CSV table of C-alpha atoms in Angstrom, one decimal:
chain,number,residue,atom,x,y,z
B,1,MET,CA,0.0,-0.1,-0.1
B,2,SER,CA,1.3,3.3,-0.9
B,3,TRP,CA,0.0,6.8,-0.5
B,4,LYS,CA,0.5,9.2,-3.4
B,5,LYS,CA,2.1,12.6,-3.1
B,6,HIS,CA,0.0,15.8,-3.5
B,7,ALA,CA,0.8,19.4,-4.6
B,8,TYR,CA,-0.6,20.5,-1.3
B,9,ASP,CA,2.0,18.6,0.7
B,10,ASP,CA,4.6,21.1,0.1
B,11,ILE,CA,2.7,24.1,1.8
B,12,PRO,CA,4.8,25.0,4.8
B,13,GLY,CA,3.2,24.5,8.3
B,14,THR,CA,0.3,22.9,6.9
B,15,TYR,CA,-1.5,19.6,7.5
B,16,VAL,CA,-4.1,19.1,4.7
B,17,PHE,CA,-6.5,16.6,6.0
B,18,ASP,CA,-7.1,14.1,3.3
B,19,GLY,CA,-7.7,10.5,3.0
B,20,LYS,CA,-4.3,9.2,4.2
B,21,THR,CA,-4.9,11.5,7.4
B,22,ALA,CA,-8.7,10.5,7.9
B,23,HIS,CA,-7.6,6.9,7.6
B,24,SER,CA,-4.8,7.0,10.0
B,25,ALA,CA,-6.5,9.0,12.6
B,26,PHE,CA,-10.0,7.7,12.2
B,27,GLY,CA,-10.3,6.6,15.9
B,28,LEU,CA,-8.9,9.9,17.1
B,29,ASN,CA,-11.2,12.0,15.2
B,30,LYS,CA,-14.1,9.7,16.2
B,31,LEU,CA,-13.1,10.5,19.9
B,32,LEU,CA,-13.1,14.1,19.1
B,33,TYR,CA,-16.6,14.1,17.3
B,34,SER,CA,-18.0,12.1,20.6
B,35,LEU,CA,-17.2,15.3,22.4
B,36,ASN,CA,-20.4,16.8,20.8
B,37,ARG,CA,-22.3,15.3,23.6
B,38,GLU,CA,-22.0,16.9,27.1
B,39,ALA,CA,-22.3,13.4,29.0
B,40,ASN,CA,-19.1,12.3,26.6
B,41,ARG,CA,-17.3,15.6,27.6
B,42,GLN,CA,-17.7,14.8,31.2
B,43,GLU,CA,-16.4,11.2,30.8
B,44,HIS,CA,-13.6,12.4,28.9
B,45,ALA,CA,-12.7,14.9,31.5
B,46,ARG,CA,-12.9,12.3,34.3
B,47,ASP,CA,-10.1,10.1,32.6
B,48,PRO,CA,-8.8,11.2,29.4
B,49,ALA,CA,-6.4,8.0,28.9
B,50,ALA,CA,-9.4,5.4,29.7
B,51,TYR,CA,-11.6,7.6,27.4
B,52,ALA,CA,-8.6,7.4,24.7
B,53,ASP,CA,-8.4,3.5,25.2
B,54,THR,CA,-12.2,3.1,24.3
B,55,PHE,CA,-11.6,4.6,20.8
B,56,GLY,CA,-8.4,2.5,20.2
B,57,LEU,CA,-6.0,5.4,20.1
B,58,SER,CA,-2.2,4.9,19.3
B,59,VAL,CA,0.2,5.4,22.2
B,60,ASP,CA,1.4,8.7,20.6
B,61,GLN,CA,-2.2,9.9,20.1
B,62,LYS,CA,-3.3,9.1,23.6
B,63,LYS,CA,-0.3,10.8,25.0
B,64,ALA,CA,-0.7,13.8,22.9
B,65,LEU,CA,-4.5,13.7,23.8
B,66,VAL,CA,-3.7,13.5,27.6
B,67,GLU,CA,-1.2,16.2,27.6
B,68,GLU,CA,-3.4,18.3,25.3
B,69,ASN,CA,-0.6,18.9,22.8
B,70,PHE,CA,-2.4,20.5,20.0
B,71,LEU,CA,0.4,20.6,17.6
B,72,ASP,CA,1.1,16.9,18.2
B,73,LEU,CA,-2.5,16.1,17.9
B,74,LEU,CA,-2.6,18.0,14.4
B,75,ARG,CA,0.6,16.0,13.3
B,76,LEU,CA,-1.1,12.8,14.5
B,77,GLY,CA,-4.0,13.3,12.3
B,78,ALA,CA,-6.6,15.3,14.2
B,79,ASN,CA,-9.0,17.4,12.0
B,80,ILE,CA,-8.7,21.3,13.1
B,81,TYR,CA,-12.5,21.3,13.4
B,82,TYR,CA,-12.8,18.3,15.4
B,83,LEU,CA,-9.8,19.3,17.6
B,84,ALA,CA,-11.9,22.6,18.2
B,85,LYS,CA,-14.5,20.4,20.1
B,86,LEU,CA,-11.7,19.4,22.6
B,87,ALA,CA,-10.1,22.9,22.7
B,88,VAL,CA,-13.1,25.3,22.9
B,89,PRO,CA,-15.0,23.8,25.8
B,90,LYS,CA,-11.8,23.9,27.9
B,91,GLY,CA,-11.6,27.7,27.5
B,92,PHE,CA,-9.0,27.7,24.7
B,93,THR,CA,-9.9,30.3,21.4
B,94,MET,CA,-8.6,29.5,18.0
B,95,GLN,CA,-6.0,32.2,18.7
B,96,ASP,CA,-4.8,30.1,21.8
B,97,THR,CA,-4.5,26.9,19.4
B,98,GLY,CA,-3.0,29.0,16.7
B,99,ALA,CA,-0.4,30.5,19.3
B,100,ALA,CA,0.3,26.8,20.4
B,101,PHE,CA,1.0,25.7,16.9
B,102,GLN,CA,3.4,28.3,16.4
B,103,GLY,CA,4.9,28.2,20.0
B,104,ILE,CA,4.2,32.0,20.8
B,105,THR,CA,1.9,33.6,23.3
B,106,THR,CA,-1.7,34.3,22.4
B,107,ALA,CA,-0.9,38.1,22.6
B,108,GLU,CA,1.6,37.6,20.0
B,109,PHE,CA,-0.6,35.6,17.7
B,110,GLN,CA,-3.4,38.3,18.2
B,111,ASP,CA,-0.9,41.1,17.4
B,112,LYS,CA,-0.2,39.3,14.0
B,113,LEU,CA,-3.8,39.2,13.2
B,114,ASP,CA,-4.4,42.8,14.1
B,115,ALA,CA,-1.6,43.7,11.9
B,116,LYS,CA,-3.7,42.5,8.8
B,117,ALA,CA,-6.0,45.5,9.6
B,118,LEU,CA,-3.2,48.3,9.6
B,119,ASP,CA,-3.7,49.2,6.0
B,120,LEU,CA,-7.0,48.0,5.3
B,121,ASP,CA,-8.7,51.1,4.6
B,122,GLU,CA,-6.1,52.0,2.0
B,123,LYS,CA,-6.4,48.6,0.4
B,124,LEU,CA,-10.4,49.0,0.2
B,125,VAL,CA,-10.1,52.5,-1.5
B,126,LYS,CA,-7.5,50.9,-4.1
B,127,ALA,CA,-9.7,47.8,-4.8
B,128,GLY,CA,-12.8,50.1,-5.3
B,129,GLY,CA,-16.5,50.2,-4.4
B,130,PHE,CA,-16.3,48.9,-0.8
B,131,TRP,CA,-18.4,49.9,2.0
B,132,ARG,CA,-16.3,52.2,4.3
B,133,GLY,CA,-19.0,52.8,7.1
J,1,MET,CA,-23.3,37.0,18.9
J,2,SER,CA,-24.1,34.9,22.0
J,3,ASN,CA,-22.4,37.4,24.4
J,4,LYS,CA,-23.4,40.8,23.1
J,5,LEU,CA,-20.0,41.9,22.0
J,6,GLU,CA,-21.4,43.7,18.9
J,7,GLN,CA,-20.6,47.2,20.0
J,8,THR,CA,-17.2,46.7,21.2
J,9,PRO,CA,-14.5,48.4,19.1
J,10,TYR,CA,-13.2,44.9,17.8
J,11,TRP,CA,-16.6,43.9,16.4
J,12,GLN,CA,-18.4,47.1,15.6
J,13,ARG,CA,-17.0,47.6,12.1
J,14,PHE,CA,-17.8,43.9,11.0
J,15,PHE,CA,-21.4,44.1,12.2
J,16,ALA,CA,-22.1,47.6,10.9
J,17,GLY,CA,-21.4,46.2,7.5
J,18,TYR,CA,-24.4,43.8,7.7
J,19,GLU,CA,-26.9,46.7,8.4
J,20,PRO,CA,-27.3,47.4,4.6
J,21,VAL,CA,-27.7,43.5,4.1
J,22,LYS,CA,-30.5,43.4,6.7
J,23,GLU,CA,-32.2,46.5,5.0
J,24,TRP,CA,-32.0,45.1,1.6
J,25,LEU,CA,-33.4,41.8,2.8
J,26,ALA,CA,-36.4,43.5,4.5
J,27,LYS,CA,-37.1,45.2,1.0
J,28,VAL,CA,-36.7,42.3,-1.1
J,29,ASP,CA,-38.6,40.0,1.3
J,30,PRO,CA,-37.6,36.6,-0.1
J,31,ASP,CA,-39.6,33.3,0.6
J,32,ILE,CA,-36.7,30.9,0.6
J,33,ALA,CA,-33.2,30.9,1.6
J,34,ILE,CA,-30.8,28.3,0.1
J,35,VAL,CA,-27.7,28.3,2.3
J,36,VAL,CA,-24.4,26.9,0.8
J,37,TYR,CA,-22.1,26.1,3.7
J,38,ASN,CA,-19.9,23.3,5.2
J,39,ASP,CA,-20.8,21.0,8.0
J,40,HIS,CA,-17.8,21.1,10.6
J,41,GLY,CA,-18.6,17.8,12.4
J,42,LEU,CA,-22.0,18.1,13.6
J,43,ASN,CA,-24.4,16.3,11.2
J,44,PHE,CA,-21.6,14.4,9.3
J,45,PHE,CA,-18.8,12.5,10.9
J,46,LEU,CA,-16.0,11.0,9.0
J,47,ASP,CA,-17.6,7.7,8.4
J,48,THR,CA,-19.6,9.1,5.7
J,49,VAL,CA,-18.6,12.3,3.8
J,50,PRO,CA,-21.0,13.4,1.2
J,51,THR,CA,-19.5,15.7,-1.4
J,52,ILE,CA,-22.8,17.6,-1.9
J,53,ALA,CA,-25.7,17.1,0.5
J,54,LEU,CA,-29.1,18.7,0.2
J,55,GLY,CA,-31.6,19.3,3.0
J,56,CYS,CA,-35.0,17.6,1.9
J,57,ALA,CA,-36.9,17.9,5.2
J,58,ASP,CA,-39.8,19.9,6.7
J,59,GLU,CA,-37.4,21.4,9.3
J,60,TYR,CA,-33.8,21.6,10.7
J,61,GLU,CA,-32.3,21.8,13.9
J,62,ASN,CA,-29.4,23.3,15.4
J,63,ALA,CA,-27.4,21.2,18.1
J,64,ASP,CA,-24.4,21.4,20.3
J,65,GLU,CA,-21.2,21.1,18.3
J,66,GLY,CA,-19.1,20.5,21.4
J,67,TRP,CA,-18.9,24.0,22.6
J,68,GLY,CA,-22.1,23.9,24.8
J,69,LEU,CA,-23.5,27.1,23.2
J,70,GLN,CA,-27.1,27.9,23.1
J,71,THR,CA,-28.8,26.3,20.2
J,72,LEU,CA,-31.1,28.6,18.0
J,73,ALA,CA,-34.8,28.2,17.1
J,74,THR,CA,-35.7,25.4,14.4
J,75,PHE,CA,-35.6,26.4,10.9
J,76,GLU,CA,-38.4,25.7,8.7
J,77,GLY,CA,-37.7,23.9,5.5
J,78,ASP,CA,-39.6,23.5,2.2
J,79,ALA,CA,-39.4,19.7,1.2
J,80,ALA,CA,-41.3,20.1,-1.9
J,81,LEU,CA,-38.8,22.7,-3.4
J,82,SER,CA,-35.8,20.7,-2.0
J,83,TRP,CA,-37.0,17.5,-3.7
J,84,HIS,CA,-37.4,19.6,-6.9
J,85,LEU,CA,-34.0,21.0,-6.7
J,86,ALA,CA,-32.7,17.4,-6.1
J,87,GLU,CA,-34.4,16.0,-9.1
J,88,SER,CA,-33.3,18.9,-11.1
J,89,LEU,CA,-29.7,18.8,-10.1
J,90,VAL,CA,-29.4,14.9,-10.5
J,91,GLU,CA,-30.8,15.2,-14.0
J,92,GLN,CA,-28.1,17.9,-14.6
J,93,GLU,CA,-25.5,15.2,-13.3
J,94,PHE,CA,-24.9,16.7,-9.9
J,95,ASP,CA,-25.4,13.3,-8.0
J,96,LEU,CA,-25.9,14.7,-4.7
J,97,THR,CA,-26.9,13.0,-1.2
J,98,THR,CA,-30.6,14.0,0.0
J,99,CYS,CA,-31.0,14.4,3.6
J,100,GLN,CA,-34.3,13.9,5.5
J,101,GLU,CA,-32.8,14.6,8.8
J,102,MET,CA,-30.1,17.1,9.1
J,103,LEU,CA,-28.6,18.9,11.8
J,104,VAL,CA,-27.2,22.4,10.9
J,105,ASP,CA,-24.2,23.7,12.4
J,106,HIS,CA,-22.6,27.3,12.8
J,107,GLY,CA,-21.6,27.0,9.0
J,108,PHE,CA,-25.6,27.3,8.4
J,109,VAL,CA,-26.6,29.0,11.6
J,110,VAL,CA,-24.2,32.0,11.8
J,111,PRO,CA,-25.2,33.5,8.4
J,112,MET,CA,-28.9,33.1,9.3
J,113,ALA,CA,-28.4,34.9,12.6
J,114,LEU,CA,-26.4,37.6,11.0
J,115,MET,CA,-29.2,38.5,8.7
J,116,TRP,CA,-32.2,37.8,10.9
J,117,ARG,CA,-31.5,37.5,14.5
J,118,HIS,CA,-33.3,40.8,15.2
J,119,LEU,CA,-36.6,39.3,14.1
J,120,PRO,CA,-38.7,37.2,16.6
J,121,GLU,CA,-38.8,34.3,14.0
J,122,TRP,CA,-37.0,33.3,10.8
J,123,PRO,CA,-38.5,35.2,8.1
J,124,VAL,CA,-37.9,32.7,5.5
J,125,ARG,CA,-38.0,29.0,4.8
J,126,ALA,CA,-34.4,27.5,4.6
J,127,ILE,CA,-32.8,24.9,2.6
J,128,PRO,CA,-29.2,23.7,3.6
J,129,LEU,CA,-26.9,22.6,0.7
J,130,ALA,CA,-23.9,21.3,2.5
J,131,ILE,CA,-20.6,21.0,0.7
J,132,ASN,CA,-17.7,19.0,1.9
J,133,THR,CA,-14.7,21.3,2.4
J,134,VAL,CA,-13.5,19.4,5.4
J,135,GLN,CA,-11.9,16.2,4.0
J,136,HIS,CA,-10.0,16.3,0.9
J,137,PRO,CA,-10.6,15.6,-2.0
J,138,ILE,CA,-13.1,18.5,-1.9
J,139,PRO,CA,-15.0,19.7,-5.0
J,140,SER,CA,-13.1,22.1,-7.2
J,141,ALA,CA,-13.8,25.8,-7.4
J,142,ARG,CA,-15.1,25.2,-11.0
J,143,ARG,CA,-17.4,22.3,-10.1
J,144,LEU,CA,-19.1,24.5,-7.4
J,145,TYR,CA,-19.5,27.4,-9.9
J,146,LYS,CA,-21.2,24.7,-12.3
J,147,LEU,CA,-23.3,23.6,-9.3
J,148,GLY,CA,-24.5,27.3,-9.0
J,149,ARG,CA,-25.4,27.2,-12.9
J,150,ALA,CA,-27.4,24.1,-12.3
J,151,LEU,CA,-29.0,25.5,-9.1
J,152,ARG,CA,-30.2,28.5,-11.2
J,153,ASN,CA,-32.0,26.1,-13.7
J,154,ALA,CA,-33.4,24.2,-11.0
J,155,ILE,CA,-34.8,27.4,-9.2
J,156,VAL,CA,-36.3,29.0,-12.4
J,157,THR,CA,-38.0,25.6,-13.3
J,158,TYR,CA,-39.9,25.3,-10.1
J,159,PRO,CA,-43.7,25.7,-11.0
J,160,GLU,CA,-44.6,27.7,-7.8
J,161,ASP,CA,-43.7,31.3,-7.8
J,162,VAL,CA,-41.4,31.7,-4.9
J,163,LYS,CA,-38.6,34.4,-4.3
J,164,VAL,CA,-35.2,32.6,-3.6
J,165,VAL,CA,-32.2,34.0,-1.9
J,166,VAL,CA,-29.0,32.1,-2.2
J,167,PHE,CA,-26.2,32.6,0.5
J,168,GLY,CA,-22.8,31.5,-0.6
J,169,THR,CA,-21.0,31.3,2.9
J,170,GLY,CA,-17.4,30.5,4.2
J,171,GLY,CA,-14.6,32.5,5.6
J,172,MET,CA,-12.3,34.2,3.3
J,173,SER,CA,-8.6,33.7,3.7
J,174,HIS,CA,-7.7,32.0,7.0
J,175,GLN,CA,-5.8,29.0,8.3
J,176,LEU,CA,-6.6,27.5,11.7
J,177,GLN,CA,-4.3,24.5,11.7
J,178,GLY,CA,-0.3,24.2,11.8
J,179,GLU,CA,2.6,26.4,12.2
J,180,ARG,CA,1.0,28.5,9.3
J,181,ALA,CA,-2.1,29.3,11.4
J,182,GLY,CA,-3.1,32.8,11.4
J,183,PHE,CA,-2.2,33.1,7.7
J,184,ILE,CA,-4.7,35.9,6.2
J,185,ASP,CA,-4.0,37.7,2.8
J,186,VAL,CA,-6.2,40.7,2.5
J,187,ASP,CA,-5.2,41.5,-1.2
J,188,PHE,CA,-6.3,37.9,-2.2
J,189,ASP,CA,-9.6,38.4,-0.3
J,190,LEU,CA,-10.3,41.7,-2.4
J,191,GLN,CA,-9.2,40.0,-5.4
J,192,CYS,CA,-11.8,37.0,-4.6
J,193,MET,CA,-14.6,39.4,-4.2
J,194,ASN,CA,-14.1,41.3,-7.3
J,195,SER,CA,-13.5,38.2,-9.3
J,196,ILE,CA,-16.7,36.9,-7.9
J,197,ILE,CA,-18.6,40.0,-9.2
J,198,ASP,CA,-16.9,40.7,-12.5
J,199,ASN,CA,-15.0,37.6,-13.7
J,200,PRO,CA,-15.7,34.2,-11.8
J,201,ASP,CA,-13.7,32.2,-14.2
J,202,TRP,CA,-10.7,33.7,-12.5
J,203,LEU,CA,-11.4,32.2,-8.9
J,204,ALA,CA,-13.2,29.0,-10.6
J,205,GLY,CA,-10.1,28.4,-12.7
J,206,MET,CA,-8.0,28.1,-9.5
J,207,THR,CA,-7.0,24.6,-8.3
J,208,THR,CA,-7.7,23.7,-4.7
J,209,THR,CA,-4.0,23.7,-3.9
J,210,GLU,CA,-3.7,27.2,-5.3
J,211,ILE,CA,-6.4,28.4,-3.4
J,212,MET,CA,-5.0,27.0,-0.2
J,213,GLU,CA,-1.6,28.5,-0.8
J,214,ARG,CA,-3.1,31.9,-1.4
J,215,GLY,CA,-5.9,31.9,1.1
J,216,GLY,CA,-5.0,29.2,3.8
J,217,THR,CA,-6.6,25.9,4.2
J,218,GLU,CA,-9.6,26.8,5.8
J,219,GLY,CA,-9.8,29.7,3.5
J,220,VAL,CA,-10.7,27.3,0.8
J,221,GLU,CA,-14.4,27.7,1.9
J,222,VAL,CA,-14.4,30.8,-0.5
J,223,ILE,CA,-15.3,28.2,-3.4
J,224,MET,CA,-18.9,28.0,-1.9
J,225,TRP,CA,-19.4,31.7,-2.9
J,226,LEU,CA,-19.0,30.6,-6.6
J,227,THR,CA,-22.1,28.5,-6.3
J,228,MET,CA,-24.1,31.6,-5.2
J,229,ARG,CA,-22.5,33.5,-8.0
J,230,GLY,CA,-23.3,30.6,-10.6
J,231,ALA,CA,-27.0,31.0,-9.6
J,232,LEU,CA,-26.9,34.6,-10.8
J,233,SER,CA,-27.1,36.1,-14.2
J,234,ASP,CA,-23.8,36.5,-16.3
J,235,THR,CA,-23.7,40.2,-15.2
J,236,VAL,CA,-24.7,41.3,-11.8
J,237,ASN,CA,-25.7,44.4,-10.1
J,238,VAL,CA,-23.6,45.1,-6.9
J,239,VAL,CA,-25.9,46.2,-4.1
J,240,HIS,CA,-23.3,46.0,-1.3
J,241,LYS,CA,-19.7,45.2,-0.9
J,242,HIS,CA,-18.0,44.8,2.5
J,243,TYR,CA,-15.0,43.4,3.9
J,244,HIS,CA,-13.3,43.3,7.4
J,245,VAL,CA,-10.3,41.8,9.0
J,246,PRO,CA,-9.5,40.2,11.4
J,247,VAL,CA,-12.8,38.4,12.4
J,248,SER,CA,-11.2,35.8,14.9
J,249,ASN,CA,-8.6,34.2,12.5
J,250,THR,CA,-10.3,35.1,9.4
J,251,GLY,CA,-10.9,37.7,6.6
J,252,ALA,CA,-14.6,38.3,6.3
J,253,GLY,CA,-16.4,39.6,3.5
J,254,VAL,CA,-20.1,40.2,2.4
J,255,LEU,CA,-21.6,40.9,-1.0
J,256,ILE,CA,-25.2,41.5,-2.1
J,257,LEU,CA,-25.5,40.6,-5.8
J,258,GLU,CA,-28.7,40.9,-8.1
J,259,ASP,CA,-29.4,39.6,-11.4
J,260,ALA,CA,-28.5,42.4,-13.9
J,261,ARG,CA,-31.7,43.9,-15.2
């Protein structure tokens, strides 16, 4: 069995969720999907390791889950939207997870986002026809 | 929207840009909203991933996506119109999945709330059209543009006289995952919006990889705007064009387009 290469494999810092990933991390994402239900969130919170075992996670996936290591979870196949079902109820925002992926603080991550707005008005004028309030 | 942040400096400009949309919708008074969106793991898990799924039910419920947020009121559907759309689209070789029970997640609910949360009840019947943008392979930009063309044919051949608005949804450039998280490209977003108006072939001609390179992995959602565009006439009137950044990790745009008369 060999998985073919894709053009998107070369985008830096990016883990495109495709068949190869979905196949290798089906149990992990099934666990994350189960967190849609409050009863499952509570069961997971009581004993994350035991909860991981019921979904047949690999040793590495289980370790990353218990440690809440978001970058490792992503590398081990978690889909980002499913990962949000773990992170958001615990009080993490998508800025927190983005910062964790980059190994910077949330404030630093937010500053980078805010910087996108610095020359926004100028760009809207140039592009033409945009509502400007 | 759950926590009354709308008037804070961070959010004010984003929400203010929707006021003209609300006014336009009140004036046009549509009967039906077809919402082209992607499910983020509420109705569909990875055991079964339909590329194109059409709601064909009398009503649609919102539910907990894992965040414990308050769910919104039930959305009334229009099963007869849905099944007409299904028949017509399949006849036009879009072999979609029909759903008689379908939970709708934030991808559907947030646009509906942005338009109509100020009203006591939803003023339209809604039809969800869910596109897989979560697990690759996803449909190409060109395919979704063609889906819009076919959707137009389907709508205009419905025997009943109903007024339909099509919402093409999805964040503009953004990437939530990986070391590249936080990626936003304002220039690309503005180019996409102008392309959708005047030259949809430009965006429709891009590969999925090119869109992810220029707009981020989750920014690929912008291809769903092309289904809305395809449902319109070749040339369109621009009623409103608004863009804001950042909205959470995302560039956010809104266009009102009408058939050119």
